[in-house]
Amino acid sequence: MDAQTFPFTILLVDDEEEILFSMRTLFRSTGYPDVITESDSRRVMPLLERQEVSLILLDLSMPFVSGFDLLRQIAPRFPHVPIIIVTAANELEMAVECMKGGAFDYFVKPVERSRLLASVQRARELNCLRREVSTLSRHLVSGRLDHEEAFASMVTCSEAMGGIFRYLEAVAATDQPVLVAGETGTGKELAARAVHDASGRTGEFVAVNVAGLDDLIFSDTLFGHRRGAYTGADQKREGLIARAAWGTLFLDEIGDLAESSQVKLLRLLQEHEYYPLGSDTPCKSAARIVVATNRNLQEMMAAGTFRRDLYYRLSAHRVTLPPLRERREDIPLLVDHFLEQSAVAMGKKKPTPPPELYRYLSAYPFPGNIRELQALVADAVARHQHGVLSLESFREAMGASPCADLADVPRQIAGVVGAPDRLPTLKEAEHALIAEALRLSGGNQGLAASYLGITRQALNKRLVRRGEGG
């Protein structure tokens, strides 16, 4: 299946055209645009053979082929399609037989609108869950991305990041919320945009930082207002929810959302509807919600500052982006990317970084993560005049000796022989240096080679001699 929003097609089967018309109108007005109707029960099975449907609403009393006979034909051949029985026959025994035969739910006409829509929504969630499991299994087994271009802005060679990408691509086409956690500067908004791009949604990607918004501004920003809703509201204004229709609404810093606003967001997620300020008529939401936070929401729940029910709604799909210090193998790639990006933006030739730059950066903890690295590289390119890129701006920002690990290397080498009264042999020193470089690089041979000032091929030859290469 292409990366697009999972379709949800409803098939209505009833021999009364008036009922088909009213039911189709109800579903289309409540956010289910793909509705097929069929008044001749003999045409149902051929229709299912040629067209995929997500849910069937089936009347029991029909000429030619009864609804119960259709249920017994459909259930074993299309077990993944939920079937809701809607009938005028209020017979307990028939209801039991239908449920035994594989019906998802059973309603007696006239059907209460709210109960029917709630059942359809449950069927939709079940349908999405089955598709998610299938898609996620396929992605994890294949170990590849179907739409790499959606993640092109996130530069990495990290295996951990690759796993995150595959998971996000697998859940991108659903309409369930996604929670992206991680420290400041780890690329949470890029991940949210990648989810949108991989989803194939036709609407916009709309981002808003909710930190510091009081309840009124939050409501007005997201839901909009009607004319006269409050003093100064001279014109009707649509909110960001409407702007993100059939697209993605990204709410950043969700951990800073006021409790009163949390209640309104919870209703939006549960009911898929909202009230513009000054309106008593709800509007249906067609936007997918993605949220991000750098705070520990579970700790906030324990402290009573973040609603549990909202957390569980938001975390239907959840990822945590690792900090840069846990993916140091990405530093050379990121530096090269930001050098190119900064040079183009400043109209300069891309400078050549000195070999020691990667050793220097890999020893730094990067509290500001990728965003901090980007700023450091941009500042260095702005100062650069000619020749090899200078380390001076990095030293000013990071300190002259950012890492004790590198400073301790000579001491570690000196103690490698276990005797303070003699120096290690050249062979012992080489082994210690290689071991330390591999430790600092997290086992990444390319990065370890840059630490040692040699090529990866040269490092691999040395490892092969020691029986560690491959």
Tab-separated table of C-alpha atoms in Angstrom:
chain	number	residue	atom	x	y	z
A	1	MET	CA	0.000	0.000	0.000
A	2	ASP	CA	1.246	3.485	-0.808
A	3	ALA	CA	1.962	5.820	2.079
A	4	GLN	CA	-1.356	7.561	2.176
A	5	THR	CA	-4.022	8.015	4.817
A	6	PHE	CA	-5.711	4.677	5.342
A	7	PRO	CA	-9.036	4.824	3.421
A	8	PHE	CA	-12.221	4.004	5.313
A	9	THR	CA	-14.984	2.969	2.936
A	10	ILE	CA	-18.432	2.151	4.326
A	11	LEU	CA	-20.793	-0.151	2.427
A	12	LEU	CA	-24.519	0.269	3.235
A	13	VAL	CA	-26.751	-2.663	2.254
A	14	ASP	CA	-30.532	-2.185	2.531
A	15	ASP	CA	-33.435	-2.723	0.131
A	16	GLU	CA	-35.057	0.607	1.137
A	17	GLU	CA	-33.632	3.505	-0.881
A	18	GLU	CA	-34.865	6.104	1.646
A	19	ILE	CA	-32.855	4.480	4.431
A	20	LEU	CA	-29.768	4.284	2.233
A	21	PHE	CA	-30.086	7.981	1.412
A	22	SER	CA	-30.517	9.068	5.046
A	23	MET	CA	-27.666	6.864	6.294
A	24	ARG	CA	-25.328	8.033	3.557
A	25	THR	CA	-26.165	11.655	4.391
A	26	LEU	CA	-25.529	11.017	8.094
A	27	PHE	CA	-22.097	9.482	7.525
A	28	ARG	CA	-20.931	12.045	4.996
A	29	SER	CA	-21.947	14.883	7.316
A	30	THR	CA	-19.997	13.363	10.233
A	31	GLY	CA	-16.622	12.857	8.582
A	32	TYR	CA	-17.056	9.652	6.543
A	33	PRO	CA	-17.042	10.771	2.888
A	34	ASP	CA	-16.465	7.342	1.302
A	35	VAL	CA	-19.875	5.681	1.413
A	36	ILE	CA	-21.173	3.075	-1.063
A	37	THR	CA	-24.822	1.967	-1.127
A	38	GLU	CA	-26.338	-1.242	-2.473
A	39	SER	CA	-30.069	-2.055	-2.503
A	40	ASP	CA	-29.811	-5.465	-4.214
A	41	SER	CA	-28.347	-8.086	-1.893
A	42	ARG	CA	-27.429	-10.306	-4.867
A	43	ARG	CA	-24.765	-7.769	-5.943
A	44	VAL	CA	-22.987	-7.551	-2.596
A	45	MET	CA	-20.553	-10.467	-2.940
A	46	PRO	CA	-19.427	-9.493	-6.479
A	47	LEU	CA	-18.930	-5.934	-5.215
A	48	LEU	CA	-16.707	-7.132	-2.360
A	49	GLU	CA	-14.654	-9.210	-4.780
A	50	ARG	CA	-13.730	-6.196	-6.901
A	51	GLN	CA	-13.602	-3.390	-4.315
A	52	GLU	CA	-12.095	-3.144	-0.845
A	53	VAL	CA	-14.385	-1.878	1.902
A	54	SER	CA	-13.617	-1.130	5.548
A	55	LEU	CA	-17.029	-1.551	7.173
A	56	ILE	CA	-20.421	-3.025	6.180
A	57	LEU	CA	-23.792	-1.945	7.585
A	58	LEU	CA	-26.198	-4.751	6.744
A	59	ASP	CA	-29.990	-5.013	6.922
A	60	LEU	CA	-31.380	-8.471	7.714
A	61	SER	CA	-34.778	-8.412	5.996
A	62	MET	CA	-34.139	-8.192	2.258
A	63	PRO	CA	-35.499	-10.031	-0.791
A	64	PHE	CA	-33.379	-12.484	-2.806
A	65	VAL	CA	-30.553	-12.974	-0.261
A	66	SER	CA	-31.248	-12.266	3.417
A	67	GLY	CA	-28.830	-10.245	5.509
A	68	PHE	CA	-28.149	-13.247	7.738
A	69	ASP	CA	-27.199	-15.371	4.722
A	70	LEU	CA	-24.917	-12.565	3.517
A	71	LEU	CA	-23.311	-12.380	6.963
A	72	ARG	CA	-22.514	-16.110	6.804
A	73	GLN	CA	-20.955	-15.640	3.351
A	74	ILE	CA	-18.984	-12.466	4.118
A	75	ALA	CA	-17.578	-13.279	7.576
A	76	PRO	CA	-15.399	-16.283	6.594
A	77	ARG	CA	-14.210	-14.762	3.287
A	78	PHE	CA	-13.565	-11.225	4.583
A	79	PRO	CA	-12.872	-11.693	8.310
A	80	HIS	CA	-11.018	-8.356	8.505
A	81	VAL	CA	-14.157	-6.351	7.582
A	82	PRO	CA	-16.416	-5.498	10.567
A	83	ILE	CA	-20.146	-6.000	9.917
A	84	ILE	CA	-22.782	-3.998	11.796
A	85	ILE	CA	-26.303	-5.401	11.622
A	86	VAL	CA	-29.060	-2.758	11.386
A	87	THR	CA	-32.550	-4.291	11.299
A	88	ALA	CA	-36.165	-3.690	12.217
A	89	ALA	CA	-36.430	-7.159	13.743
A	90	ASN	CA	-36.118	-6.879	17.520
A	91	GLU	CA	-35.417	-10.575	18.082
A	92	LEU	CA	-32.984	-11.570	20.809
A	93	GLU	CA	-32.327	-15.019	19.341
A	94	MET	CA	-31.460	-13.551	15.923
A	95	ALA	CA	-29.167	-10.978	17.546
A	96	VAL	CA	-27.303	-13.765	19.352
A	97	GLU	CA	-27.001	-15.796	16.139
A	98	CYS	CA	-25.637	-12.776	14.266
A	99	MET	CA	-23.001	-12.077	16.914
A	100	LYS	CA	-22.013	-15.762	16.873
A	101	GLY	CA	-21.818	-15.545	13.091
A	102	GLY	CA	-19.228	-12.787	13.217
A	103	ALA	CA	-21.184	-9.530	13.432
A	104	PHE	CA	-19.315	-6.627	15.006
A	105	ASP	CA	-22.466	-4.997	16.446
A	106	TYR	CA	-26.268	-5.211	16.265
A	107	PHE	CA	-28.797	-2.351	16.183
A	108	VAL	CA	-32.602	-2.254	15.971
A	109	LYS	CA	-34.259	0.435	13.840
A	110	PRO	CA	-34.765	3.280	14.478
A	111	VAL	CA	-31.120	3.535	15.486
A	112	GLU	CA	-29.942	6.111	17.985
A	113	ARG	CA	-27.500	8.305	16.024
A	114	SER	CA	-24.875	8.681	18.778
A	115	ARG	CA	-24.717	4.937	19.491
A	116	LEU	CA	-24.381	4.078	15.816
A	117	LEU	CA	-21.615	6.638	15.234
A	118	ALA	CA	-19.768	5.412	18.338
A	119	SER	CA	-19.891	1.842	16.981
A	120	VAL	CA	-18.635	2.991	13.567
A	121	GLN	CA	-15.785	4.857	15.242
A	122	ARG	CA	-14.791	1.707	17.162
A	123	ALA	CA	-14.835	-0.249	13.918
A	124	ARG	CA	-12.665	2.394	12.301
A	125	GLU	CA	-10.147	2.234	15.139
A	126	LEU	CA	-10.038	-1.560	14.854
A	127	ASN	CA	-9.536	-1.279	11.104
A	128	CYS	CA	-6.679	1.190	11.560
A	129	LEU	CA	-5.065	-0.965	14.247
A	130	ARG	CA	-5.039	-4.015	11.981
A	131	ARG	CA	-3.479	-2.029	9.161
A	132	GLU	CA	-0.893	-0.512	11.508
A	133	VAL	CA	0.189	-3.912	12.782
A	134	SER	CA	0.467	-5.246	9.242
A	135	THR	CA	2.395	-2.239	7.970
A	136	LEU	CA	4.687	-2.066	10.996
A	137	SER	CA	5.522	-5.770	10.728
A	138	ARG	CA	6.375	-5.362	7.044
A	139	HIS	CA	8.638	-2.374	7.719
A	140	LEU	CA	10.465	-3.994	10.610
A	141	VAL	CA	11.007	-7.229	8.688
A	142	SER	CA	12.182	-5.516	5.489
A	143	GLY	CA	14.472	-3.110	7.359
A	144	ARG	CA	14.003	-0.404	4.733
A	145	LEU	CA	12.011	2.736	4.069
A	146	ASP	CA	9.511	2.937	1.247
A	147	HIS	CA	9.645	6.737	1.217
A	148	GLU	CA	13.153	7.820	2.136
A	149	GLU	CA	12.515	11.319	0.773
A	150	ALA	CA	10.170	12.047	3.695
A	151	PHE	CA	13.114	11.662	6.107
A	152	ALA	CA	15.801	13.297	3.929
A	153	SER	CA	16.004	16.379	6.154
A	154	MET	CA	17.094	14.246	9.130
A	155	VAL	CA	20.773	13.533	8.422
A	156	THR	CA	21.938	10.321	10.084
A	157	CYS	CA	23.702	7.000	9.728
A	158	SER	CA	22.589	5.869	13.203
A	159	GLU	CA	20.938	2.440	13.433
A	160	ALA	CA	18.753	3.735	16.267
A	161	MET	CA	17.490	6.583	14.098
A	162	GLY	CA	16.878	4.153	11.242
A	163	GLY	CA	14.599	2.122	13.509
A	164	ILE	CA	12.712	5.277	14.494
A	165	PHE	CA	12.257	6.214	10.840
A	166	ARG	CA	10.820	2.810	9.989
A	167	TYR	CA	8.391	2.999	12.893
A	168	LEU	CA	7.264	6.530	12.001
A	169	GLU	CA	6.745	5.565	8.364
A	170	ALA	CA	4.682	2.554	9.432
A	171	VAL	CA	2.295	4.660	11.550
A	172	ALA	CA	2.311	7.760	9.329
A	173	ALA	CA	-0.738	6.749	7.309
A	174	THR	CA	-2.989	6.286	10.348
A	175	ASP	CA	-5.102	9.031	11.863
A	176	GLN	CA	-3.957	8.316	15.432
A	177	PRO	CA	-1.890	10.947	17.310
A	178	VAL	CA	1.897	10.686	17.496
A	179	LEU	CA	3.956	11.843	20.489
A	180	VAL	CA	7.571	12.804	19.749
A	181	ALA	CA	9.710	13.169	22.870
A	182	GLY	CA	13.315	14.258	23.176
A	183	GLU	CA	15.648	16.923	24.455
A	184	THR	CA	15.681	20.418	22.987
A	185	GLY	CA	17.374	20.504	19.601
A	186	THR	CA	17.045	16.809	18.716
A	187	GLY	CA	14.835	17.426	15.677
A	188	LYS	CA	11.311	16.820	16.990
A	189	GLU	CA	9.638	19.161	14.501
A	190	LEU	CA	11.580	17.555	11.635
A	191	ALA	CA	10.269	14.173	12.784
A	192	ALA	CA	6.707	15.535	12.904
A	193	ARG	CA	7.054	16.944	9.398
A	194	ALA	CA	8.454	13.605	8.200
A	195	VAL	CA	5.350	11.856	9.578
A	196	HIS	CA	3.201	14.304	7.613
A	197	ASP	CA	5.205	13.879	4.399
A	198	ALA	CA	5.121	10.083	4.681
A	199	SER	CA	1.372	10.067	5.351
A	200	GLY	CA	0.425	11.332	1.912
A	201	ARG	CA	-2.127	13.696	3.456
A	202	THR	CA	-3.334	16.362	1.071
A	203	GLY	CA	-3.670	19.158	3.625
A	204	GLU	CA	-1.048	21.454	5.140
A	205	PHE	CA	1.495	20.840	7.877
A	206	VAL	CA	0.636	23.487	10.482
A	207	ALA	CA	2.941	23.993	13.480
A	208	VAL	CA	2.252	25.929	16.660
A	209	ASN	CA	4.195	26.216	19.918
A	210	VAL	CA	1.657	26.046	22.738
A	211	ALA	CA	4.103	26.998	25.517
A	212	GLY	CA	2.960	30.134	27.303
A	213	LEU	CA	-0.504	30.236	25.707
A	214	ASP	CA	-3.296	30.876	28.201
A	215	ASP	CA	-6.598	29.084	27.692
A	216	LEU	CA	-8.277	31.882	25.719
A	217	ILE	CA	-5.375	32.351	23.308
A	218	PHE	CA	-4.995	28.580	22.928
A	219	SER	CA	-8.690	28.183	22.088
A	220	ASP	CA	-8.690	31.126	19.692
A	221	THR	CA	-5.480	29.964	17.996
A	222	LEU	CA	-6.630	26.387	17.466
A	223	PHE	CA	-10.399	26.661	17.171
A	224	GLY	CA	-10.914	30.204	15.879
A	225	HIS	CA	-13.875	32.414	16.789
A	226	ARG	CA	-17.162	33.755	15.506
A	227	ARG	CA	-17.782	37.467	15.070
A	228	GLY	CA	-18.556	39.090	18.402
A	229	ALA	CA	-17.180	36.198	20.452
A	230	TYR	CA	-15.266	38.697	22.596
A	231	THR	CA	-14.352	42.374	22.596
A	232	GLY	CA	-12.362	43.107	19.461
A	233	ALA	CA	-13.541	40.027	17.548
A	234	ASP	CA	-14.937	42.081	14.661
A	235	GLN	CA	-14.593	39.345	12.060
A	236	LYS	CA	-15.000	35.586	11.984
A	237	ARG	CA	-11.642	33.775	12.041
A	238	GLU	CA	-10.863	30.134	11.328
A	239	GLY	CA	-8.440	28.436	13.705
A	240	LEU	CA	-5.396	26.353	12.896
A	241	ILE	CA	-7.461	23.168	13.169
A	242	ALA	CA	-9.466	24.267	10.128
A	243	ARG	CA	-6.314	25.325	8.299
A	244	ALA	CA	-4.806	21.867	8.897
A	245	ALA	CA	-7.870	20.032	7.555
A	246	TRP	CA	-6.818	16.783	5.837
A	247	GLY	CA	-3.290	17.629	6.926
A	248	THR	CA	-1.311	17.621	10.180
A	249	LEU	CA	-1.483	19.932	13.177
A	250	PHE	CA	1.792	19.889	15.107
A	251	LEU	CA	1.628	21.069	18.732
A	252	ASP	CA	5.089	21.700	20.141
A	253	GLU	CA	5.910	21.894	23.876
A	254	ILE	CA	2.706	20.044	24.766
A	255	GLY	CA	3.995	19.552	28.309
A	256	ASP	CA	3.527	23.283	28.936
A	257	LEU	CA	-0.182	23.276	28.053
A	258	ALA	CA	-2.489	24.710	30.718
A	259	GLU	CA	-4.801	22.208	32.415
A	260	SER	CA	-7.973	23.900	31.136
A	261	SER	CA	-6.597	23.693	27.594
A	262	GLN	CA	-5.719	20.028	28.131
A	263	VAL	CA	-9.440	19.316	28.633
A	264	LYS	CA	-10.308	20.945	25.298
A	265	LEU	CA	-7.567	19.078	23.463
A	266	LEU	CA	-8.794	15.809	24.986
A	267	ARG	CA	-12.303	16.458	23.679
A	268	LEU	CA	-10.893	17.179	20.231
A	269	LEU	CA	-9.074	13.834	20.229
A	270	GLN	CA	-12.016	11.860	21.608
A	271	GLU	CA	-14.887	13.379	19.638
A	272	HIS	CA	-13.010	14.674	16.568
A	273	GLU	CA	-14.908	17.936	16.957
A	274	TYR	CA	-14.433	21.373	18.503
A	275	TYR	CA	-16.319	24.581	19.235
A	276	PRO	CA	-15.042	27.901	17.835
A	277	LEU	CA	-15.255	30.661	20.434
A	278	GLY	CA	-18.735	32.157	20.450
A	279	SER	CA	-20.340	29.163	18.699
A	280	ASP	CA	-22.756	26.563	20.047
A	281	THR	CA	-22.406	24.398	16.954
A	282	PRO	CA	-19.521	21.906	16.876
A	283	CYS	CA	-17.201	21.639	13.866
A	284	LYS	CA	-15.738	18.334	12.730
A	285	SER	CA	-11.952	18.031	12.751
A	286	ALA	CA	-10.178	16.449	9.790
A	287	ALA	CA	-6.647	17.177	11.030
A	288	ARG	CA	-4.169	14.592	12.288
A	289	ILE	CA	-2.497	15.597	15.575
A	290	VAL	CA	1.242	15.243	16.246
A	291	VAL	CA	2.692	16.605	19.486
A	292	ALA	CA	6.189	17.040	20.888
A	293	THR	CA	7.720	17.658	24.282
A	294	ASN	CA	11.095	17.896	25.971
A	295	ARG	CA	9.526	17.233	29.360
A	296	ASN	CA	8.849	13.939	31.115
A	297	LEU	CA	5.071	13.641	30.835
A	298	GLN	CA	4.953	10.555	33.038
A	299	GLU	CA	6.559	12.492	35.882
A	300	MET	CA	4.083	15.310	35.248
A	301	MET	CA	1.191	12.827	35.449
A	302	ALA	CA	2.488	11.576	38.785
A	303	ALA	CA	2.681	15.183	39.977
A	304	GLY	CA	-0.865	15.855	38.757
A	305	THR	CA	0.104	18.547	36.239
A	306	PHE	CA	-0.673	16.558	33.090
A	307	ARG	CA	-3.893	14.610	32.554
A	308	ARG	CA	-3.523	10.839	32.345
A	309	ASP	CA	-6.401	10.436	29.906
A	310	LEU	CA	-4.850	13.022	27.572
A	311	TYR	CA	-1.439	11.366	27.784
A	312	TYR	CA	-2.823	7.971	26.791
A	313	ARG	CA	-4.719	9.545	23.904
A	314	LEU	CA	-1.636	11.405	22.668
A	315	SER	CA	0.729	8.462	23.007
A	316	ALA	CA	-1.092	6.078	20.679
A	317	HIS	CA	2.228	6.140	18.823
A	318	ARG	CA	5.305	7.362	20.675
A	319	VAL	CA	9.002	7.800	19.875
A	320	THR	CA	11.909	9.345	21.763
A	321	LEU	CA	14.655	10.949	19.677
A	322	PRO	CA	18.133	10.254	21.097
A	323	PRO	CA	20.389	13.194	22.038
A	324	LEU	CA	23.422	13.891	19.874
A	325	ARG	CA	25.791	12.517	22.537
A	326	GLU	CA	24.153	9.100	21.978
A	327	ARG	CA	24.615	9.226	18.210
A	328	ARG	CA	28.127	10.643	17.852
A	329	GLU	CA	28.624	8.652	14.666
A	330	ASP	CA	26.365	11.242	12.996
A	331	ILE	CA	28.658	14.188	13.791
A	332	PRO	CA	30.797	14.007	10.602
A	333	LEU	CA	27.661	13.752	8.442
A	334	LEU	CA	25.956	16.614	10.255
A	335	VAL	CA	29.046	18.837	10.082
A	336	ASP	CA	29.349	18.248	6.348
A	337	HIS	CA	25.634	18.953	5.895
A	338	PHE	CA	25.728	22.171	7.915
A	339	LEU	CA	28.950	23.329	6.204
A	340	GLU	CA	27.215	22.964	2.835
A	341	GLN	CA	24.025	24.579	4.086
A	342	SER	CA	25.808	27.551	5.694
A	343	ALA	CA	28.118	28.109	2.730
A	344	VAL	CA	25.169	28.245	0.313
A	345	ALA	CA	23.238	30.608	2.600
A	346	MET	CA	26.241	32.954	2.904
A	347	GLY	CA	27.341	32.737	-0.716
A	348	LYS	CA	30.706	31.230	0.196
A	349	LYS	CA	32.708	28.270	-0.972
A	350	LYS	CA	32.268	25.304	1.329
A	351	PRO	CA	35.309	25.259	3.663
A	352	THR	CA	37.392	22.181	4.411
A	353	PRO	CA	37.230	21.135	8.078
A	354	PRO	CA	40.479	20.205	9.837
A	355	PRO	CA	40.790	16.494	10.794
A	356	GLU	CA	40.960	17.331	14.498
A	357	LEU	CA	37.526	19.023	14.367
A	358	TYR	CA	35.679	15.703	14.567
A	359	ARG	CA	37.741	14.564	17.552
A	360	TYR	CA	37.034	17.881	19.218
A	361	LEU	CA	33.275	17.802	18.550
A	362	SER	CA	32.847	14.142	19.469
A	363	ALA	CA	34.282	14.864	22.903
A	364	TYR	CA	31.691	17.562	23.628
A	365	PRO	CA	28.373	16.691	25.377
A	366	PHE	CA	26.233	19.051	23.216
A	367	PRO	CA	23.531	20.119	25.690
A	368	GLY	CA	21.797	21.903	22.803
A	369	ASN	CA	22.079	18.835	20.562
A	370	ILE	CA	21.860	19.181	16.764
A	371	ARG	CA	20.596	22.743	16.923
A	372	GLU	CA	23.711	23.726	18.882
A	373	LEU	CA	25.987	21.979	16.390
A	374	GLN	CA	24.250	23.772	13.522
A	375	ALA	CA	24.795	27.134	15.218
A	376	LEU	CA	28.481	26.357	15.875
A	377	VAL	CA	29.104	25.406	12.247
A	378	ALA	CA	27.208	28.446	10.942
A	379	ASP	CA	29.275	30.762	13.147
A	380	ALA	CA	32.512	29.137	11.998
A	381	VAL	CA	31.545	29.508	8.322
A	382	ALA	CA	30.562	33.148	8.891
A	383	ARG	CA	34.055	33.860	10.279
A	384	HIS	CA	35.854	31.773	7.664
A	385	GLN	CA	37.956	33.681	5.119
A	386	HIS	CA	40.136	31.158	3.283
A	387	GLY	CA	42.012	27.872	3.670
A	388	VAL	CA	41.074	25.227	6.205
A	389	LEU	CA	38.236	25.996	8.605
A	390	SER	CA	39.515	27.425	11.892
A	391	LEU	CA	38.820	25.799	15.248
A	392	GLU	CA	38.885	29.148	17.024
A	393	SER	CA	35.116	29.789	17.052
A	394	PHE	CA	34.482	26.253	18.297
A	395	ARG	CA	37.014	26.701	21.115
A	396	GLU	CA	35.398	29.974	22.148
A	397	ALA	CA	31.944	28.419	22.354
A	398	MET	CA	32.878	25.011	23.753
A	399	GLY	CA	35.977	25.665	25.799
A	400	ALA	CA	39.606	24.843	25.087
A	401	SER	CA	39.399	21.249	26.347
A	402	PRO	CA	35.835	20.012	26.081
A	403	CYS	CA	36.459	16.442	27.060
A	404	ALA	CA	38.406	14.775	29.801
A	405	ASP	CA	38.274	11.518	27.854
A	406	LEU	CA	40.711	12.750	25.232
A	407	ALA	CA	42.881	14.439	27.819
A	408	ASP	CA	43.133	11.159	29.711
A	409	VAL	CA	44.259	9.114	26.696
A	410	PRO	CA	48.037	9.556	27.294
A	411	ARG	CA	47.594	8.458	30.897
A	412	GLN	CA	45.612	5.404	29.779
A	413	ILE	CA	48.279	4.491	27.251
A	414	ALA	CA	51.044	4.915	29.817
A	415	GLY	CA	49.268	2.536	32.166
A	416	VAL	CA	48.563	-0.070	29.543
A	417	VAL	CA	51.571	-2.171	30.522
A	418	GLY	CA	50.555	-2.148	34.171
A	419	ALA	CA	53.923	-0.828	35.313
A	420	PRO	CA	54.604	2.880	35.907
A	421	ASP	CA	58.368	2.504	35.508
A	422	ARG	CA	58.387	1.858	31.775
A	423	LEU	CA	56.720	3.170	28.611
A	424	PRO	CA	54.488	0.904	26.540
A	425	THR	CA	55.864	-0.564	23.342
A	426	LEU	CA	54.746	0.930	20.036
A	427	LYS	CA	52.514	-2.097	19.467
A	428	GLU	CA	50.924	-1.722	22.912
A	429	ALA	CA	50.434	2.011	22.377
A	430	GLU	CA	48.823	1.431	18.971
A	431	HIS	CA	46.423	-1.147	20.424
A	432	ALA	CA	45.491	1.209	23.259
A	433	LEU	CA	44.916	4.138	20.902
A	434	ILE	CA	42.710	2.059	18.597
A	435	ALA	CA	40.716	0.696	21.531
A	436	GLU	CA	40.193	4.203	22.918
A	437	ALA	CA	39.181	5.616	19.527
A	438	LEU	CA	36.630	2.832	19.077
A	439	ARG	CA	35.278	3.451	22.568
A	440	LEU	CA	34.879	7.177	21.991
A	441	SER	CA	33.204	6.587	18.616
A	442	GLY	CA	30.789	3.999	19.962
A	443	GLY	CA	32.314	1.322	17.724
A	444	ASN	CA	31.982	3.378	14.519
A	445	GLN	CA	35.143	2.571	12.547
A	446	GLY	CA	34.864	5.556	10.213
A	447	LEU	CA	34.656	7.974	13.130
A	448	ALA	CA	37.410	6.136	15.048
A	449	ALA	CA	39.688	6.431	11.994
A	450	SER	CA	39.113	10.202	11.895
A	451	TYR	CA	40.089	10.393	15.581
A	452	LEU	CA	43.341	8.603	14.786
A	453	GLY	CA	44.069	10.701	11.703
A	454	ILE	CA	44.111	7.685	9.356
A	455	THR	CA	41.776	6.303	6.710
A	456	ARG	CA	39.118	3.743	7.508
A	457	GLN	CA	40.922	1.254	5.266
A	458	ALA	CA	44.132	1.736	7.259
A	459	LEU	CA	42.266	1.202	10.522
A	460	ASN	CA	40.584	-1.915	9.156
A	461	LYS	CA	43.968	-3.385	8.167
A	462	ARG	CA	45.216	-2.883	11.725
A	463	LEU	CA	42.085	-4.480	13.126
A	464	VAL	CA	42.431	-7.442	10.764
A	465	ARG	CA	46.017	-7.950	12.003
A	466	ARG	CA	44.576	-8.059	15.530
A	467	GLY	CA	41.778	-10.395	14.466
A	468	GLU	CA	39.046	-7.758	14.998
A	469	GLY	CA	38.393	-6.511	11.478
A	470	GLY	CA	35.805	-7.525	8.940
